[in-house]
PDB file of C-alpha atoms in Angstrom:
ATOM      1  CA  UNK A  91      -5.732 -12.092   5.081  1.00  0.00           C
ATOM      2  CA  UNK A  92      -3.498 -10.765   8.307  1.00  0.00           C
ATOM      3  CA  UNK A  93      -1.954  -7.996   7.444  1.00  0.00           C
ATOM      4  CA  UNK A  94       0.252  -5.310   9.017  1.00  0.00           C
ATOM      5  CA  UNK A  95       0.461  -1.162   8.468  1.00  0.00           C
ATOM      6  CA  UNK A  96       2.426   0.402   6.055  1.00  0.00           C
ATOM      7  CA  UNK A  97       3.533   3.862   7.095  1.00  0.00           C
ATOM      8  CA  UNK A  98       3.744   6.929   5.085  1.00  0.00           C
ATOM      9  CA  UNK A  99       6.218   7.492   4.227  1.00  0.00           C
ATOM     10  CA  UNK A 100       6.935   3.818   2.423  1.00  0.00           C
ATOM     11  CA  UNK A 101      10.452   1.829   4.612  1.00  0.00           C
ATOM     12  CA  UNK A 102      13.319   1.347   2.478  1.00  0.00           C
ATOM     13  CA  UNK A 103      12.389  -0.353  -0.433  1.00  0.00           C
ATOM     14  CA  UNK A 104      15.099  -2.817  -0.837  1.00  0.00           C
ATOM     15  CA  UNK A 105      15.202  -4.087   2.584  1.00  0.00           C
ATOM     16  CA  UNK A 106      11.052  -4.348   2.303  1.00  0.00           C
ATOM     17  CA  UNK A 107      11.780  -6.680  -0.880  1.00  0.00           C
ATOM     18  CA  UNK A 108      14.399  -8.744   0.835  1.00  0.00           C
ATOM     19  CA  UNK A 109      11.244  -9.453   3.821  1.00  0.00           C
ATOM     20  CA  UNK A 110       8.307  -9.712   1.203  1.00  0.00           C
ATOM     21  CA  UNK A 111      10.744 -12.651  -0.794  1.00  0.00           C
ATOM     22  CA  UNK A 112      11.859 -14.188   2.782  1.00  0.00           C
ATOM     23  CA  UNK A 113       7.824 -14.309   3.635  1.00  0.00           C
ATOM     24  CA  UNK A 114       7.125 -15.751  -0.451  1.00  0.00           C
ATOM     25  CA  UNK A 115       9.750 -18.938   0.474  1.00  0.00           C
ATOM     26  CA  UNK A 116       8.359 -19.674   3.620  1.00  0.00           C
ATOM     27  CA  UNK A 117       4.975 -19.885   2.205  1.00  0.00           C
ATOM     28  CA  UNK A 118       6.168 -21.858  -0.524  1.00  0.00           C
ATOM     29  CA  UNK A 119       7.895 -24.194   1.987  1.00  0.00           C
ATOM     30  CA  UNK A 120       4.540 -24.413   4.031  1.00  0.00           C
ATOM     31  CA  UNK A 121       2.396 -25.221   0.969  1.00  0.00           C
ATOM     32  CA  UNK A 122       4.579 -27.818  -0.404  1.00  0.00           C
ATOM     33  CA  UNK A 123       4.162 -29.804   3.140  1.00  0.00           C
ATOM     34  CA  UNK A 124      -0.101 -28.845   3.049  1.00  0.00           C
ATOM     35  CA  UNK A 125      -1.574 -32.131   2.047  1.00  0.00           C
ATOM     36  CA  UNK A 126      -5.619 -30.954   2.597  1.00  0.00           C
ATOM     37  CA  UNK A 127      -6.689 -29.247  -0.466  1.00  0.00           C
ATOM     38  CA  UNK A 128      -8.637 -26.359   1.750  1.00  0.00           C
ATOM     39  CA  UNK A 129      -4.906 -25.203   3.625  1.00  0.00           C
ATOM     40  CA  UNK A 130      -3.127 -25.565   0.343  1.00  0.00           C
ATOM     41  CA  UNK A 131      -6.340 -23.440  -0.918  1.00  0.00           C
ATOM     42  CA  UNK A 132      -5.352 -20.718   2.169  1.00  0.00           C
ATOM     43  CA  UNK A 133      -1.497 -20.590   1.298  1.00  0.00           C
ATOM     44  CA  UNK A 134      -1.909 -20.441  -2.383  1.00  0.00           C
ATOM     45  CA  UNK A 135      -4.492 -17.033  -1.757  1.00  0.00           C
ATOM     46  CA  UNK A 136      -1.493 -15.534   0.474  1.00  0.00           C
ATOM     47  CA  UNK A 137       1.413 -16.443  -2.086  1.00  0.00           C
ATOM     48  CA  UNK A 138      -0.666 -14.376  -4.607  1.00  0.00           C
ATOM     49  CA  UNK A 139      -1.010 -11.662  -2.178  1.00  0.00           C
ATOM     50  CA  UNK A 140       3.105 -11.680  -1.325  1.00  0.00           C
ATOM     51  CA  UNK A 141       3.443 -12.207  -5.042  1.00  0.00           C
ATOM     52  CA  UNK A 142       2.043  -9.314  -6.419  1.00  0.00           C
ATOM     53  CA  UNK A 143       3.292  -6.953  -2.941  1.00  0.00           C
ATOM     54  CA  UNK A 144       7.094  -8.133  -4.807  1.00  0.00           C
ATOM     55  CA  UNK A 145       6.125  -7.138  -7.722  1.00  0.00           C
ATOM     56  CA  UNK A 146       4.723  -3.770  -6.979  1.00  0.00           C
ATOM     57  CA  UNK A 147       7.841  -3.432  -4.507  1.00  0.00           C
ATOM     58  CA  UNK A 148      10.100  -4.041  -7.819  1.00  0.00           C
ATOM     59  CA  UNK A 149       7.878  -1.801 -10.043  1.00  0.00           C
ATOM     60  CA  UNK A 150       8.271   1.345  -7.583  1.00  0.00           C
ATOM     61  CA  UNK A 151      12.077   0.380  -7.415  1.00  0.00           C
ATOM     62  CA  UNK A 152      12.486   0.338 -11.244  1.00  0.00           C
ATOM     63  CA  UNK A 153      10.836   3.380 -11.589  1.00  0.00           C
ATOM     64  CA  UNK A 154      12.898   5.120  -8.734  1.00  0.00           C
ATOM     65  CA  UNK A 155      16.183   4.704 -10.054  1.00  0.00           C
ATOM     66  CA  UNK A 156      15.347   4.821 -13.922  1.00  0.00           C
ATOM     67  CA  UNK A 157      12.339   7.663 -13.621  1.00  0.00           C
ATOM     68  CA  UNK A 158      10.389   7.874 -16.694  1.00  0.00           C
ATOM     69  CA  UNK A 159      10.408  11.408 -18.743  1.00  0.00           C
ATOM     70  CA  UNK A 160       8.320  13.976 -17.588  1.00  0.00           C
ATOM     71  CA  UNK A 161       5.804  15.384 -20.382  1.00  0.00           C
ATOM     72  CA  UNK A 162       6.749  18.221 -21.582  1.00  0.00           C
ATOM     73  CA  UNK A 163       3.691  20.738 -20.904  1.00  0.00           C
ATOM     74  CA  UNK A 164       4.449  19.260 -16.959  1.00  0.00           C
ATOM     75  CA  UNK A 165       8.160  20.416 -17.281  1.00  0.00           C
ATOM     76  CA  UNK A 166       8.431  24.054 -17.048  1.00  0.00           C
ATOM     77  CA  UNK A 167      11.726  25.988 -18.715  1.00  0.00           C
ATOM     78  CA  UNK A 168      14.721  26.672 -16.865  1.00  0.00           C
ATOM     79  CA  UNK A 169      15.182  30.150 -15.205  1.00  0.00           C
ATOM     80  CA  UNK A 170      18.027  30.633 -17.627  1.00  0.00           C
ATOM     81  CA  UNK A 171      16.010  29.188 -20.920  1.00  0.00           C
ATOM     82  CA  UNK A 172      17.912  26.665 -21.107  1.00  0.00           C
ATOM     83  CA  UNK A 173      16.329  22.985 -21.356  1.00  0.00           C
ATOM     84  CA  UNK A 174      13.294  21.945 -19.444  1.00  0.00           C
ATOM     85  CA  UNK A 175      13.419  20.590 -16.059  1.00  0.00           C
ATOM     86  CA  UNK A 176      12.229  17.133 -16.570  1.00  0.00           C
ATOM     87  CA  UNK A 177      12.928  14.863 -13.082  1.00  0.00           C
ATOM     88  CA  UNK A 178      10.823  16.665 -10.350  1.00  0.00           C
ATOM     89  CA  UNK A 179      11.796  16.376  -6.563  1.00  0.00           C
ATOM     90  CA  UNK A 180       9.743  14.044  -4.123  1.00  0.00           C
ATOM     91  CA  UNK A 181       8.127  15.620  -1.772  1.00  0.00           C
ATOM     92  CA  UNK A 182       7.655  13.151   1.841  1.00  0.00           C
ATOM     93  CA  UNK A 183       6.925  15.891   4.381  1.00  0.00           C
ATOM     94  CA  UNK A 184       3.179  16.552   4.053  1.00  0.00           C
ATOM     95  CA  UNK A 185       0.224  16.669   6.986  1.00  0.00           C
ATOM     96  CA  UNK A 186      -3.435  15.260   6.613  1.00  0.00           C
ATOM     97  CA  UNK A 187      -6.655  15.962   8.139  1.00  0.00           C
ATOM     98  CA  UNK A 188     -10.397  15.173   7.094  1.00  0.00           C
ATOM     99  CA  UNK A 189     -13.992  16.503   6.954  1.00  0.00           C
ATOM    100  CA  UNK A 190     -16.976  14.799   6.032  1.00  0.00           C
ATOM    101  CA  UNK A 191     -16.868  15.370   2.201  1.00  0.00           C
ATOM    102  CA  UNK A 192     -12.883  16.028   1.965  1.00  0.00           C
ATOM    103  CA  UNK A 193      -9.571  14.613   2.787  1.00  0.00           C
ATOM    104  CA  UNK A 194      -7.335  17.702   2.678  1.00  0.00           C
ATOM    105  CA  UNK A 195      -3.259  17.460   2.605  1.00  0.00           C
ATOM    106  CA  UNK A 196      -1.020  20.175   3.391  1.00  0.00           C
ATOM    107  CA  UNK A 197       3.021  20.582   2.346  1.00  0.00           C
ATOM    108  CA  UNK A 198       5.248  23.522   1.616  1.00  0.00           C
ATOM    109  CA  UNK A 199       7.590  24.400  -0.474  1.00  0.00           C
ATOM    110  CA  UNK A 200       9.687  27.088   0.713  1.00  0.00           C
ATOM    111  CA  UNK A 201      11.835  27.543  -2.662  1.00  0.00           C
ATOM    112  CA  UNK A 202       7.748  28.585  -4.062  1.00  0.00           C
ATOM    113  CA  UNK A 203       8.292  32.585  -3.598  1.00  0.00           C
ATOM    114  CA  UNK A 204       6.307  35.481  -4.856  1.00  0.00           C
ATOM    115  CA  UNK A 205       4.376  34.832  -8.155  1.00  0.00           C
ATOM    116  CA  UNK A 206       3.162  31.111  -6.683  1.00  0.00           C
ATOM    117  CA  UNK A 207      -0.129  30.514  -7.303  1.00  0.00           C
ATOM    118  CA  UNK A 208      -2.778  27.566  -8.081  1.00  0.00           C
ATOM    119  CA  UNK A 209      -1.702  27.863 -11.830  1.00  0.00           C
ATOM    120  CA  UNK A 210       1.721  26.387 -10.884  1.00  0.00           C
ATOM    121  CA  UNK A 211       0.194  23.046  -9.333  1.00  0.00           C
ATOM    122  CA  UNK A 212      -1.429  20.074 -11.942  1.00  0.00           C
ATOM    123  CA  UNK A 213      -3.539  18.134  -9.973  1.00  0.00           C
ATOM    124  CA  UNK A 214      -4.571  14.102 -10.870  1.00  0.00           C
ATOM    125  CA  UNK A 215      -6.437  12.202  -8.822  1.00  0.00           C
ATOM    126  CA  UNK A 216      -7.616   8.128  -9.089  1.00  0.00           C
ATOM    127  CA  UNK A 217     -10.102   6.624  -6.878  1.00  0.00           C
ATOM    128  CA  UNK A 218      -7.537   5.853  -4.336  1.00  0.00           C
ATOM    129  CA  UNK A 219      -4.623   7.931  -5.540  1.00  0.00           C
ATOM    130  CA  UNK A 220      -3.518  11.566  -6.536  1.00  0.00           C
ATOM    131  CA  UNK A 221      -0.453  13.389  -7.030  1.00  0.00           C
ATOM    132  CA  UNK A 222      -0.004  17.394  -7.470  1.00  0.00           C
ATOM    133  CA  UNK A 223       2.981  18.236  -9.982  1.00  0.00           C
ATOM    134  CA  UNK A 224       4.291  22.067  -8.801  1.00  0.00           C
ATOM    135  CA  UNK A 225       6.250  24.167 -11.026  1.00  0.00           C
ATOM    136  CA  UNK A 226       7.912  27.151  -8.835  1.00  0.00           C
ATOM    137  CA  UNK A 227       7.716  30.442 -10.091  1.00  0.00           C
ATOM    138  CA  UNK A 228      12.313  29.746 -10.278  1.00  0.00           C
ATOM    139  CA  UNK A 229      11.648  27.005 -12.479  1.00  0.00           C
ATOM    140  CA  UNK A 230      12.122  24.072 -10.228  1.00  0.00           C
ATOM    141  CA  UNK A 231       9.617  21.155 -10.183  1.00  0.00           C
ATOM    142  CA  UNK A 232       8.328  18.919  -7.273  1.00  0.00           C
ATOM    143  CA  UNK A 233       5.997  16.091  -7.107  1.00  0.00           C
ATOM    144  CA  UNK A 234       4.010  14.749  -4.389  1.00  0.00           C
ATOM    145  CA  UNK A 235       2.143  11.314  -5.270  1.00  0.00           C
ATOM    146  CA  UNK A 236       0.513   9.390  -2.367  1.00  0.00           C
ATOM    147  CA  UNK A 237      -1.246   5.863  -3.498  1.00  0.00           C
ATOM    148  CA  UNK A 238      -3.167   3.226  -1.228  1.00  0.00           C
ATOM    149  CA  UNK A 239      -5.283   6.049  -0.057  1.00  0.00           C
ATOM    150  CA  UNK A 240      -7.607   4.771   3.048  1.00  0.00           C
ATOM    151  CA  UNK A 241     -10.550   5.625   1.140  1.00  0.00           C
ATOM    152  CA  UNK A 242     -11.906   6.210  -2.282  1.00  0.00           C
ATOM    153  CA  UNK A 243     -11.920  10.046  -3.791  1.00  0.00           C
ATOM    154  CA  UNK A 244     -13.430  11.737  -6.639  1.00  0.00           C
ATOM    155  CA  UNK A 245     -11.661  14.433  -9.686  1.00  0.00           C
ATOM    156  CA  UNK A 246     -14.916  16.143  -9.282  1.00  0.00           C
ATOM    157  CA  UNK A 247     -14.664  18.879  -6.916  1.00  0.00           C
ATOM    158  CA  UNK A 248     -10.834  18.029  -6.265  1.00  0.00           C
ATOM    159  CA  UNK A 249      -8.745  21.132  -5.769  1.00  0.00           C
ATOM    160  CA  UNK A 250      -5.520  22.644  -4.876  1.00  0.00           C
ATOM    161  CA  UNK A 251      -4.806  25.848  -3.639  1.00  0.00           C
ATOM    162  CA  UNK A 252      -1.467  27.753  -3.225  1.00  0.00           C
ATOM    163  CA  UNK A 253      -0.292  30.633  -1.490  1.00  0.00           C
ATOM    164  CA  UNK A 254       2.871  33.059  -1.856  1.00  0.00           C
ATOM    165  CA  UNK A 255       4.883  31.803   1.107  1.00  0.00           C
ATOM    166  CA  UNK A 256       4.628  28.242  -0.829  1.00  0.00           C
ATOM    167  CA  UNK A 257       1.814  26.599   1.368  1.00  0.00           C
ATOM    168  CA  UNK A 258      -0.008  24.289  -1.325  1.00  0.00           C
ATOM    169  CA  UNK A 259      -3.938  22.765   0.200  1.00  0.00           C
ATOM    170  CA  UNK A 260      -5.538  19.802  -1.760  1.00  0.00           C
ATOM    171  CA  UNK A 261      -8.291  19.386  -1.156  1.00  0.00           C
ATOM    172  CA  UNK A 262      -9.608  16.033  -2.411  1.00  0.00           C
ATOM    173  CA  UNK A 263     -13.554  14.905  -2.583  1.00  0.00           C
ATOM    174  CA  UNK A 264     -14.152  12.036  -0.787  1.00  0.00           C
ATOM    175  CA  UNK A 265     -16.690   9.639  -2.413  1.00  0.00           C
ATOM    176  CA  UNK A 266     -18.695   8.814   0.267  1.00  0.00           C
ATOM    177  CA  UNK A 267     -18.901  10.239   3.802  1.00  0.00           C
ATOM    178  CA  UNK A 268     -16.716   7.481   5.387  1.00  0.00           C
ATOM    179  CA  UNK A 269     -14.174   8.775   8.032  1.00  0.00           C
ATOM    180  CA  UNK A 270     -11.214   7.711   7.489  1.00  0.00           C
ATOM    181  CA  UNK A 271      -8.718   5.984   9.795  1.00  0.00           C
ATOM    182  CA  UNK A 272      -5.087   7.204   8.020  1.00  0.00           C
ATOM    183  CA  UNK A 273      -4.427   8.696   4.779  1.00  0.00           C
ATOM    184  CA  UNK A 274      -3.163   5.324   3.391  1.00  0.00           C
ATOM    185  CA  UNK A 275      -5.109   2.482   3.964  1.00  0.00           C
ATOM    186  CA  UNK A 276      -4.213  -0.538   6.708  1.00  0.00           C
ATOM    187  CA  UNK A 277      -2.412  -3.355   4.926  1.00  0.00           C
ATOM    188  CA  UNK A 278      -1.807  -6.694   7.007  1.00  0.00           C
ATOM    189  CA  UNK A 279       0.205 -10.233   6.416  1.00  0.00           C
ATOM    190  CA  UNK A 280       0.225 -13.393   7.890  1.00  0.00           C
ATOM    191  CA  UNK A 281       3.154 -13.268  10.099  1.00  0.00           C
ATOM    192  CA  UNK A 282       5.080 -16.725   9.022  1.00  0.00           C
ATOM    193  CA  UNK A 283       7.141 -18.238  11.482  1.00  0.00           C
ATOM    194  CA  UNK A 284      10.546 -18.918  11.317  1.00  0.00           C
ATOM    195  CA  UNK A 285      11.313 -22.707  10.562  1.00  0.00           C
ATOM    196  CA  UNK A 286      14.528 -24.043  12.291  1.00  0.00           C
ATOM    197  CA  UNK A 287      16.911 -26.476  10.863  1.00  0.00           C
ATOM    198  CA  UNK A 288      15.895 -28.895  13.611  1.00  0.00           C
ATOM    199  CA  UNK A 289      12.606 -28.156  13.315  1.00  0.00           C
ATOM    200  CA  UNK A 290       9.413 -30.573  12.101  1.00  0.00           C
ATOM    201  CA  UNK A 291       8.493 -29.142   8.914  1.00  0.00           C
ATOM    202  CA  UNK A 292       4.864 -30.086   9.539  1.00  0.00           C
ATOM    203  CA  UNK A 293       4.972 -28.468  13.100  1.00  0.00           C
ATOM    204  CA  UNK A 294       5.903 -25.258  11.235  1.00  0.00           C
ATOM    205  CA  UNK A 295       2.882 -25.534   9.150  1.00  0.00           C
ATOM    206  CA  UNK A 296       0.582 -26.212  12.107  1.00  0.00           C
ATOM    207  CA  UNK A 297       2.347 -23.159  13.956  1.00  0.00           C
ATOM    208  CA  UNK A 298       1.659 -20.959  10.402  1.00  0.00           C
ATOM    209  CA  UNK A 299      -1.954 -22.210  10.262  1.00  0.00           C
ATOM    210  CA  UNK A 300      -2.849 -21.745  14.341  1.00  0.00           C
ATOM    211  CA  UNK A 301      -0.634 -17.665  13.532  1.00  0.00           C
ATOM    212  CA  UNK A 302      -3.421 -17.291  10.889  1.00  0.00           C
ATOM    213  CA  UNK A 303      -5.889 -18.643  12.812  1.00  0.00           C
ATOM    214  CA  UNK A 304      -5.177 -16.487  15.964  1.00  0.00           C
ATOM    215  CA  UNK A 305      -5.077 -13.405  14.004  1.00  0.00           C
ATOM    216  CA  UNK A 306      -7.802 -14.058  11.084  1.00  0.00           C
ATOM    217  CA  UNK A 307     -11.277 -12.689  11.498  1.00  0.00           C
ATOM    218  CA  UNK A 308     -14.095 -14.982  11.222  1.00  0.00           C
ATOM    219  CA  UNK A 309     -14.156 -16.000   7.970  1.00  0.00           C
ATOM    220  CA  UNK A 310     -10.429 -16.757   7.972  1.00  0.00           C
ATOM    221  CA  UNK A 311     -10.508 -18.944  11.580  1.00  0.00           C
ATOM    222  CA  UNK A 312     -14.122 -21.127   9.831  1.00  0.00           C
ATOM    223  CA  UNK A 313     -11.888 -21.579   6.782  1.00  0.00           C
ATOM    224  CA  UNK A 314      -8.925 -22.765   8.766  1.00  0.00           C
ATOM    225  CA  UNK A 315     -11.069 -24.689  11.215  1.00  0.00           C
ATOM    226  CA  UNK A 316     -12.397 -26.780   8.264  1.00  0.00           C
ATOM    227  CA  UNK A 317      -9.275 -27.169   6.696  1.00  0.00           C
ATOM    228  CA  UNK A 318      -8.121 -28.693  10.410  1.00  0.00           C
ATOM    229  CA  UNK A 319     -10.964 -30.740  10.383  1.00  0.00           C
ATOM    230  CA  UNK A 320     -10.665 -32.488   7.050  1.00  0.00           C
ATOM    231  CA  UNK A 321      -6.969 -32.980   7.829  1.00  0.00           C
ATOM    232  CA  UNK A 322      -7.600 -34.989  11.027  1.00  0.00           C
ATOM    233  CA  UNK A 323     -10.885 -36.496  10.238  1.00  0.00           C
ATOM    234  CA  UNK A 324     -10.279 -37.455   6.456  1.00  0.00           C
ATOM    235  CA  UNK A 325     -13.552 -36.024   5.556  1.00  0.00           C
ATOM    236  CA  UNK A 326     -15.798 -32.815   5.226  1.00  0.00           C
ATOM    237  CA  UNK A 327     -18.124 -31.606   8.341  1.00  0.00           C
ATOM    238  CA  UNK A 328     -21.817 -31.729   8.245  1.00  0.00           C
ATOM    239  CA  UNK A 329     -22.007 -29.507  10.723  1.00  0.00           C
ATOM    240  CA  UNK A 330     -22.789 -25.463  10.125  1.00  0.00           C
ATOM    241  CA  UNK A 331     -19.979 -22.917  10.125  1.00  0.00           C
ATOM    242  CA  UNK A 332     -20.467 -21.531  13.707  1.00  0.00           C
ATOM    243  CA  UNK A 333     -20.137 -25.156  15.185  1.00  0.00           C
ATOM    244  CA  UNK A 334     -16.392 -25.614  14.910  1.00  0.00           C
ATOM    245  CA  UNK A 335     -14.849 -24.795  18.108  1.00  0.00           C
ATOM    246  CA  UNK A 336     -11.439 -22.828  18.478  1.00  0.00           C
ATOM    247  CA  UNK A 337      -7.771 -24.573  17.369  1.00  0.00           C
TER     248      UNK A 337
END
């Protein structure tokens, strides 16, 4: 697929959602109007790929404005023993930086004062997620959860490590030795183009496929090259991969 970077921290969710479903019609447009069963086999792969980008988009929307309950041995008592603090503060403002065996991320959290320690932070981590829960000392809770990591980690020899001033350190294993290029891994779409009123509907769909075919690495610009050839031939090549020329 083409893709593009997503940043940490994430854009605004609703105006990502109102691009991801623009991007989802388009390529619906375009693969009504494919009529060779190899491009209609290229859009329908990157209408699952926009599909389930909505659907996580909606998912992390849901969940931001009704949060699910906290459990309660994560939820520390108020200062004043009155009810448990249950809905924990994001935390965005964090730094990175890497070694060969660990990915380490640093934050602060200045409200953390004197009796802060490890014991305060719950660490879980996924192959390619983790988040540290930290109950202050005060009773206030904060969360830090960072997904789509740019490489694959391990629980095992996972740590975090807190000071008095509120500086927390996780340190998370890496599960191979593989440098990584950002904390959150490179994510890339086709860039569809825009399809006027005036405009040829099957000029937009040879603009979308030359876009992919431009930007695609090898295996997408043989796929697409095949797909061109069948369309204007009426028939499959003979000829090896590497033979097609450019579009």
């Amino acid at each position: 697929s083409i893709f593009f970077r997503v940043c940490c921290p994430l854009p605004d969710t609703m105006s990502t959602l109102a691009d991801l479903k623009l991007v989802l019609t388009e390529l619906e447009t375009f693969r009504k109007q494919a009529t060779t069963m190899r491009v209609q086999c290229v859009l329908d792969k990157e209408i699952k790929v926009v599909q389930a980008e909505v659907q996580q988009v909606e998912s992390a929307q849901k969940k931001t404005s009704d949060p699910a309950p906290m459990d309660t041995d994560a939820a520390p008592p108020a200062a004043n023993g009155g009810a448990p603090l249950k809905i924990p503060t994001d935390i965005t403002n964090y730094g990175w930086d890497q070694s060969a065996k660990f990915v380490k991320v640093y934050l602060t959290v200045k409200e953390c004062g004197a009796g802060f320690a490890a014991e305060h932070c719950k660490l879980q981590v996924q192959d390619r997620q983790f988040s540290v829960m930290i109950s202050c000392p005060s009773g206030k809770l904060y969360r830090l959860s960072v997904g789509s990591l740019g490489g694959s980690i391990t629980p095992d020899g996972s740590i975090v490590k807190a000071k008095p001033d509120g500086s927390v350190t996780v340190s998370l294993k890496k599960a191979d030795t593989t440098t990584w290029e950002n904390l959150k891994k490179k994510e890339e779409r086709i860039k569809t183009p825009n399809l006027g009123k005036d405009e040829d509907p099957q000029q937009g769909l040879m603009n979308l496929m030359k876009n992919m075919y431009d930007e695609g690495d090898d295996e997408m610009k043989r796929t697409i090259s095949k797909a061109f050839y069948e369309s204007q031939t009426g028939k499959k090549p003979s000829m090896p991969d590497d033979d097609f020329g450019t579009m």
